[in-house]
CSV table of C-alpha atoms in Angstrom, one decimal:
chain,number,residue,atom,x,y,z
A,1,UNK,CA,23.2,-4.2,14.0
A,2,UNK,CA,22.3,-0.6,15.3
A,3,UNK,CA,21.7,0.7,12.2
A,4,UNK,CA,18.9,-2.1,11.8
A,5,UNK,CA,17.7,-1.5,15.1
A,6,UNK,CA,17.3,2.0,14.4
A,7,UNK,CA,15.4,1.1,10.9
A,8,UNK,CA,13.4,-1.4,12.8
A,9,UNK,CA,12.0,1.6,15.2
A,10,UNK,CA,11.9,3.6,12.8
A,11,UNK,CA,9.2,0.9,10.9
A,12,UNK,CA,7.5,0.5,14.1
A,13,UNK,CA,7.1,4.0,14.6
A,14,UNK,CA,5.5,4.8,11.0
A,15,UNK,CA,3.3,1.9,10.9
A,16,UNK,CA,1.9,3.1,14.6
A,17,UNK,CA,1.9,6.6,13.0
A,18,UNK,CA,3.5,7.9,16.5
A,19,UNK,CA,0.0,7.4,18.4
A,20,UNK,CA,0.3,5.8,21.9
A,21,UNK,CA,-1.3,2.5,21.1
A,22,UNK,CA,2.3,0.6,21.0
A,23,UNK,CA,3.5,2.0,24.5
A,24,UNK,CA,0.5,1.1,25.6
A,25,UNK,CA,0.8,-2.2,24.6
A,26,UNK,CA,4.0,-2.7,25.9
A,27,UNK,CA,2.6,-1.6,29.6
A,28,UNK,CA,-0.5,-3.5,29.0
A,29,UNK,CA,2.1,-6.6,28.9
A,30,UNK,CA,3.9,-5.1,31.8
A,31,UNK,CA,0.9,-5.3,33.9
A,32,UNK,CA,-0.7,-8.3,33.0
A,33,UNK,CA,2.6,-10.2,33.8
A,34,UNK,CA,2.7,-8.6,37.3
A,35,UNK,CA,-1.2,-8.8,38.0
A,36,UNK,CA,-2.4,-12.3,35.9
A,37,UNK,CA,0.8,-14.3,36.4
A,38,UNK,CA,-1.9,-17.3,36.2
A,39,UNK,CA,-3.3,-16.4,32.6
A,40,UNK,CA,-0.5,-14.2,31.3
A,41,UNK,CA,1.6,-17.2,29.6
A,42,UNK,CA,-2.1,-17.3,27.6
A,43,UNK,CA,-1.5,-13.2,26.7
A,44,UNK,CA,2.3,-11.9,27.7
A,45,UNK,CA,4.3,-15.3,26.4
A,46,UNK,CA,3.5,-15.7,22.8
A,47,UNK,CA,3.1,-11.5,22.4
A,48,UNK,CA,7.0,-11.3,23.9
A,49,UNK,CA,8.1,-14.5,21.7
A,50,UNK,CA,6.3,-13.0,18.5
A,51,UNK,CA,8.7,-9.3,19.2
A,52,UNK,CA,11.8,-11.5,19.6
A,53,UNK,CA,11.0,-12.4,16.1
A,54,UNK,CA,9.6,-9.6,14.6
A,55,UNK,CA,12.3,-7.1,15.9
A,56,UNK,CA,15.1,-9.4,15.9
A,57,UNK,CA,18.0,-7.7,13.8
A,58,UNK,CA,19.6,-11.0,12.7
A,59,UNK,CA,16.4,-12.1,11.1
A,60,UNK,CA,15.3,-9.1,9.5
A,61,UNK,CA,19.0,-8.7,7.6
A,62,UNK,CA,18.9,-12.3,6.7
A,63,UNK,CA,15.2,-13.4,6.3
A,64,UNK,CA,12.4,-10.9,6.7
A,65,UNK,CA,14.2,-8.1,4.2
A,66,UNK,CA,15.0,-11.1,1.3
A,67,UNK,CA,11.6,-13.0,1.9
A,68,UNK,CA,8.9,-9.7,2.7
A,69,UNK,CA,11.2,-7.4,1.0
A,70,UNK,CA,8.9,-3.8,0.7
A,71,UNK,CA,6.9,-5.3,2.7
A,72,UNK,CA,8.2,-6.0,6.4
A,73,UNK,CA,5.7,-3.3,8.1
A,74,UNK,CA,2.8,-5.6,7.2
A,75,UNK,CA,4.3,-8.3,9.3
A,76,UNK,CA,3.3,-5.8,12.5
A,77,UNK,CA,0.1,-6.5,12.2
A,78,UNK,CA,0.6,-9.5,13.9
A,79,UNK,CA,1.5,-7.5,16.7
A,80,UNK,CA,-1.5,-8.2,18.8
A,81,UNK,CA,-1.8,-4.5,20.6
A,82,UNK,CA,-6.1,-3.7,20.8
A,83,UNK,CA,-6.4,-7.2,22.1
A,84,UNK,CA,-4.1,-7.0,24.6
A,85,UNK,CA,-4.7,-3.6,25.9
A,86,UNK,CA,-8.2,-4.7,26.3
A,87,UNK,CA,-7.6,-7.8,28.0
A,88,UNK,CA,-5.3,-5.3,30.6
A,89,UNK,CA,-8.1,-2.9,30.8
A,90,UNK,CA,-10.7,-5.6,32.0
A,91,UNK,CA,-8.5,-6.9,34.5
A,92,UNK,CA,-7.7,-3.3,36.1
A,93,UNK,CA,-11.4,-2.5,36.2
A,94,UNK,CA,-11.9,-6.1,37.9
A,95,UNK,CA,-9.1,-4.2,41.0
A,96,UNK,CA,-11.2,-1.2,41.3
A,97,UNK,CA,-13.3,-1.7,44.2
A,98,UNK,CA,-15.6,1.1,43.6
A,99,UNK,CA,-17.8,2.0,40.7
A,100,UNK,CA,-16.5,5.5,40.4
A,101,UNK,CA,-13.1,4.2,40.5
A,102,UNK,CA,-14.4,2.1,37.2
A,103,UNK,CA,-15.9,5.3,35.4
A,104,UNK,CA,-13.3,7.9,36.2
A,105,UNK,CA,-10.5,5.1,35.1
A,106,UNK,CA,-12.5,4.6,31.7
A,107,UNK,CA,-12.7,8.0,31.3
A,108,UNK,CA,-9.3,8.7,31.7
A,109,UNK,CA,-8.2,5.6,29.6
A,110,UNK,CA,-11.3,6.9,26.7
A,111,UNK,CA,-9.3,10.4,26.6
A,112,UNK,CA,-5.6,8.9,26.7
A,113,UNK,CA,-6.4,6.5,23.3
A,114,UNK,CA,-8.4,9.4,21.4
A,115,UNK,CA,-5.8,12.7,22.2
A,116,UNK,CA,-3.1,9.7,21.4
A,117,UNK,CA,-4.0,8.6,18.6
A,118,UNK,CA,-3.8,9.8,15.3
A,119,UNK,CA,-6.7,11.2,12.6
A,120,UNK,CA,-5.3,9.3,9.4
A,121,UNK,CA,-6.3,11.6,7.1
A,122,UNK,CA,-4.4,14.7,8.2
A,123,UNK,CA,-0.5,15.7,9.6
A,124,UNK,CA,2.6,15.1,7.1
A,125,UNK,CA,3.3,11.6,5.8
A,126,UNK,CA,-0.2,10.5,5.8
A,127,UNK,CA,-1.1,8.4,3.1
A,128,UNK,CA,-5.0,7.4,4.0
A,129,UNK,CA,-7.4,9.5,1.9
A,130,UNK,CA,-11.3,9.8,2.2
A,131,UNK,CA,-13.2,7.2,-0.4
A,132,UNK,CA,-14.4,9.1,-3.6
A,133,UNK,CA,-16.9,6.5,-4.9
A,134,UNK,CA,-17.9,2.7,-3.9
A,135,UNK,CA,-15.1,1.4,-5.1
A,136,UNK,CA,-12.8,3.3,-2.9
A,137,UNK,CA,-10.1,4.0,-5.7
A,138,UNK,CA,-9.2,7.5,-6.9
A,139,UNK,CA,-12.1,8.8,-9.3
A,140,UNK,CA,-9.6,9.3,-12.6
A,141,UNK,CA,-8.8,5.7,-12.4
A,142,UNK,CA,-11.9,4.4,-12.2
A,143,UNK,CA,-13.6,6.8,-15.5
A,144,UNK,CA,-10.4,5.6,-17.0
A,145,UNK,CA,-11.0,2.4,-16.6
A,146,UNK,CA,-15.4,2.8,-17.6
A,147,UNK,CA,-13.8,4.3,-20.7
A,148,UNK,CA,-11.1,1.6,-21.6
A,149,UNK,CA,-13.7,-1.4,-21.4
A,150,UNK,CA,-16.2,1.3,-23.3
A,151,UNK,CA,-13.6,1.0,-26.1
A,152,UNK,CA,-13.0,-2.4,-25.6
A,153,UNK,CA,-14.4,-5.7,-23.8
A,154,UNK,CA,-11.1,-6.7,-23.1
A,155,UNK,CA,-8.4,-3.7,-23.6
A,156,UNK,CA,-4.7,-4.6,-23.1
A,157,UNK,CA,-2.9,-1.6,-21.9
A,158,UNK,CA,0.2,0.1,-21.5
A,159,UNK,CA,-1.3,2.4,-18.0
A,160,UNK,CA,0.4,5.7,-16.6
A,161,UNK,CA,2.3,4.7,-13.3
A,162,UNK,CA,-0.4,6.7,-11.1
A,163,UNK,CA,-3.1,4.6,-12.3
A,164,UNK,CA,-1.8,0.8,-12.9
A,165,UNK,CA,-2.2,-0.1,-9.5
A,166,UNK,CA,-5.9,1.0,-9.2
A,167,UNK,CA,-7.4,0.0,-12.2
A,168,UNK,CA,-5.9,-3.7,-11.6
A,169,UNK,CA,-8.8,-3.3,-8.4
A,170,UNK,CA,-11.4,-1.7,-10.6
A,171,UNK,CA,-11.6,-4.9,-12.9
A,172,UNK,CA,-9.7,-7.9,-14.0
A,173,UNK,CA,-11.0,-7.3,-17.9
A,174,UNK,CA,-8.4,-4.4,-18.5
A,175,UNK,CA,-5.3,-6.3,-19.1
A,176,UNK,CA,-2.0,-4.7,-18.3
A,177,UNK,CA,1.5,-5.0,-19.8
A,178,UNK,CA,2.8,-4.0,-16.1
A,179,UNK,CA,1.9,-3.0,-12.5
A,180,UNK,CA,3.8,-2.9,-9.2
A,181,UNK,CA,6.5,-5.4,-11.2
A,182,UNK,CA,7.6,-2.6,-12.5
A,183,UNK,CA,8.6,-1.0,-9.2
A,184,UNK,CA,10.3,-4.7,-8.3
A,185,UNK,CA,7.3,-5.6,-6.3
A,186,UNK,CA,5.8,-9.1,-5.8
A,187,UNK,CA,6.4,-10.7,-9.0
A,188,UNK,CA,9.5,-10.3,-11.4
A,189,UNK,CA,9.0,-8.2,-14.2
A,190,UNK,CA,10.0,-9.4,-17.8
A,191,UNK,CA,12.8,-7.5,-19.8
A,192,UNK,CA,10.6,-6.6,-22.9
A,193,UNK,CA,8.0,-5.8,-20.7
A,194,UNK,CA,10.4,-3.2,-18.1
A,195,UNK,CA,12.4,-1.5,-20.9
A,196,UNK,CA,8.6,-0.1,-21.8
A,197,UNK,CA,8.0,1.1,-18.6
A,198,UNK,CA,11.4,2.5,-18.4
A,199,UNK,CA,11.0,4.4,-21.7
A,200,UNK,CA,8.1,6.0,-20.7
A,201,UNK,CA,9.3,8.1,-17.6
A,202,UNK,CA,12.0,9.4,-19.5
A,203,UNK,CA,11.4,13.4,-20.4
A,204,UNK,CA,11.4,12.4,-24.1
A,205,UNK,CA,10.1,9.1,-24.4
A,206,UNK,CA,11.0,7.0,-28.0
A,207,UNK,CA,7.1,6.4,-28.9
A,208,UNK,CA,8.6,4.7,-32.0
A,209,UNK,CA,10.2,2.1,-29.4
A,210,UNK,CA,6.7,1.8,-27.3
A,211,UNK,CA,5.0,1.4,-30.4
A,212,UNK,CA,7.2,-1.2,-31.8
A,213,UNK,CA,7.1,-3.3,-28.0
A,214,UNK,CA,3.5,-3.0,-27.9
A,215,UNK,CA,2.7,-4.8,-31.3
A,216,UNK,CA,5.2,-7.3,-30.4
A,217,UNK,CA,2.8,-7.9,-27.0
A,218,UNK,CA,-0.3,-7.8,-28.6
A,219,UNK,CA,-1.0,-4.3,-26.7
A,220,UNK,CA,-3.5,-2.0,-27.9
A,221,UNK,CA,-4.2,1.2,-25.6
A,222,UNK,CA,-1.8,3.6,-24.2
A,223,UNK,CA,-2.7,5.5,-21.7
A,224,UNK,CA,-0.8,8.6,-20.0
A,225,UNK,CA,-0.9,11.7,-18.5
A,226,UNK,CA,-1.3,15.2,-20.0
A,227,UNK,CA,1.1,16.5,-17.9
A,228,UNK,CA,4.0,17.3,-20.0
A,229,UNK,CA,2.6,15.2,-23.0
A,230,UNK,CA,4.5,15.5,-26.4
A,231,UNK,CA,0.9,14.7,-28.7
A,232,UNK,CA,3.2,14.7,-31.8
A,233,UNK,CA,5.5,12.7,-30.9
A,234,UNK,CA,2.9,9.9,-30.3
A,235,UNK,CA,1.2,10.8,-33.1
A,236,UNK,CA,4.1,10.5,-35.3
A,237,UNK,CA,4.6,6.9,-33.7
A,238,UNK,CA,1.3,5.4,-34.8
A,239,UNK,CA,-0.9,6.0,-32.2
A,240,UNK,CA,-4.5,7.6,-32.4
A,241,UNK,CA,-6.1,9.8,-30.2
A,242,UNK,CA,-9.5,8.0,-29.0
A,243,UNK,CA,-10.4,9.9,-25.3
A,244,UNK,CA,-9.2,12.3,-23.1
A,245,UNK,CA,-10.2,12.3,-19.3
A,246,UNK,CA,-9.5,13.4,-16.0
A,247,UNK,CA,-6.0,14.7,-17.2
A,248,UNK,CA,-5.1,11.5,-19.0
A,249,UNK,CA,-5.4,10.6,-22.5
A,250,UNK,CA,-5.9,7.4,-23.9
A,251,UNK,CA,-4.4,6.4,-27.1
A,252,UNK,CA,-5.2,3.4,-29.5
A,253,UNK,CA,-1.9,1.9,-31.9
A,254,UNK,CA,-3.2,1.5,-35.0
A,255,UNK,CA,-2.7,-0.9,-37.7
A,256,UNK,CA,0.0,-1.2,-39.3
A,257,UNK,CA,0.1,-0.5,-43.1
A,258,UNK,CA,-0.5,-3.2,-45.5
């Protein structure tokens, strides 16, 4: 049980990337229960019921970890902290008697939430990153994705692991033998379908095997990085070279012989 305590702080901590918004929260609650006993079952009751839940140890071993798997931080954000803070910080201003007490106390609550907080896109671990275009995906997937559905209206695709989860967002057209299945997320992933994906982050992938697989599937396009890319060897198993861009390169199977 302390071990998934600890990993349950741990989670907490991430997801609040170490900013002070969750202690403040937790005084917030603190205060309104001491100040507002009349509307704090509205505010402090369901917001201490909802932690017994989400931080409960015995329900994260043997529901939230087999139900949300990868996915338990998300269940934070029903964690109701801005609201609640706010609600505190209305109800202190309503005790100052002064107006200056009102100004100086915003002030000092204005600087205590910016210097405590956290810019996203900077410090270790961060994994927010400044939009490149409209679509707010990285740049490569999305002229990877222009140039798939320039080859094709509807291209069905083997995709490199840094792309499959962006171009999925950039348009439903590019169909994909795998995304985040592959990783066992969300959905399970079929055998045929995995033993691609596994073959291809090996150091020396079996094109003959990917080429083979992909026929079976009905899959046309393969698409990969540069990075380490053995162009004979996908050659050799059947595959043309149609497009390099942004460090990928896109290869079409052709045909087999008659």
């Amino acid at each position: 049980m302390k071990e998934t305590m600890t990993l349950i702080w741990t989670t907490v901590r991430e997801s609040y990337a170490g900013n002070l918004i969750f202690p403040l929260y937790l005084a917030s609650l603190v205060y309104l229960a001491v100040t507002d006993r009349k509307n704090s079952k509205k505010i402090v009751g369901p917001s201490v019921i909802l932690m017994l839940i989400l931080f409960n140890p015995v329900l994260y071993d043997r529901v939230f970890i087999k139900t949300l798997s990868y996915a338990y931080w998300r269940s934070l954000w029903l964690i109701p902290a801005v609201p609640v803070v706010a609600c505190a910080v209305i109800r202190l201003f309503g005790h100052l008697p002064a107006r200056w007490m009102k100004a100086v106390a915003a002030a000092d609550l204005a600087v205590l939430i910016v210097f405590g907080g956290t810019f996203v896109y900077t410090g270790s671990g961060r994994e927010v990153t400044k939009a490149e275009n409209l679509y707010k995906l990285p740049q490569d997937a999305v002229d990877v994705s222009r140039e798939l559905l320039r080859l094709s209206d509807e291209p069905h695709v083997v995709m490199d692991r840094e792309l499959f989860c962006y171009t999925r967002q950039y348009s439903s057209r590019i169909i994909q033998m795998y995304g985040r299945d592959a990783w066992g997320y969300m959905d399970d992933i079929r055998d045929d379908c995995k033993a691609v994906y596994d073959e291809l982050q090996k150091q020396a992938p079996d094109y003959g095997f990917v080429a083979g697989s992909m026929r079976d599937q009905g899959f046309t396009y393969l698409v990969q990085s540069k990075e380490g890319e053995d162009q004979a060897a996908v050659e050799q198993a059947g595959f043309r070279l149609v497009s390099e861009i942004d460090g990928f390169s896109i290869w079409e199977l052709t045909p087999l012989a008659e």
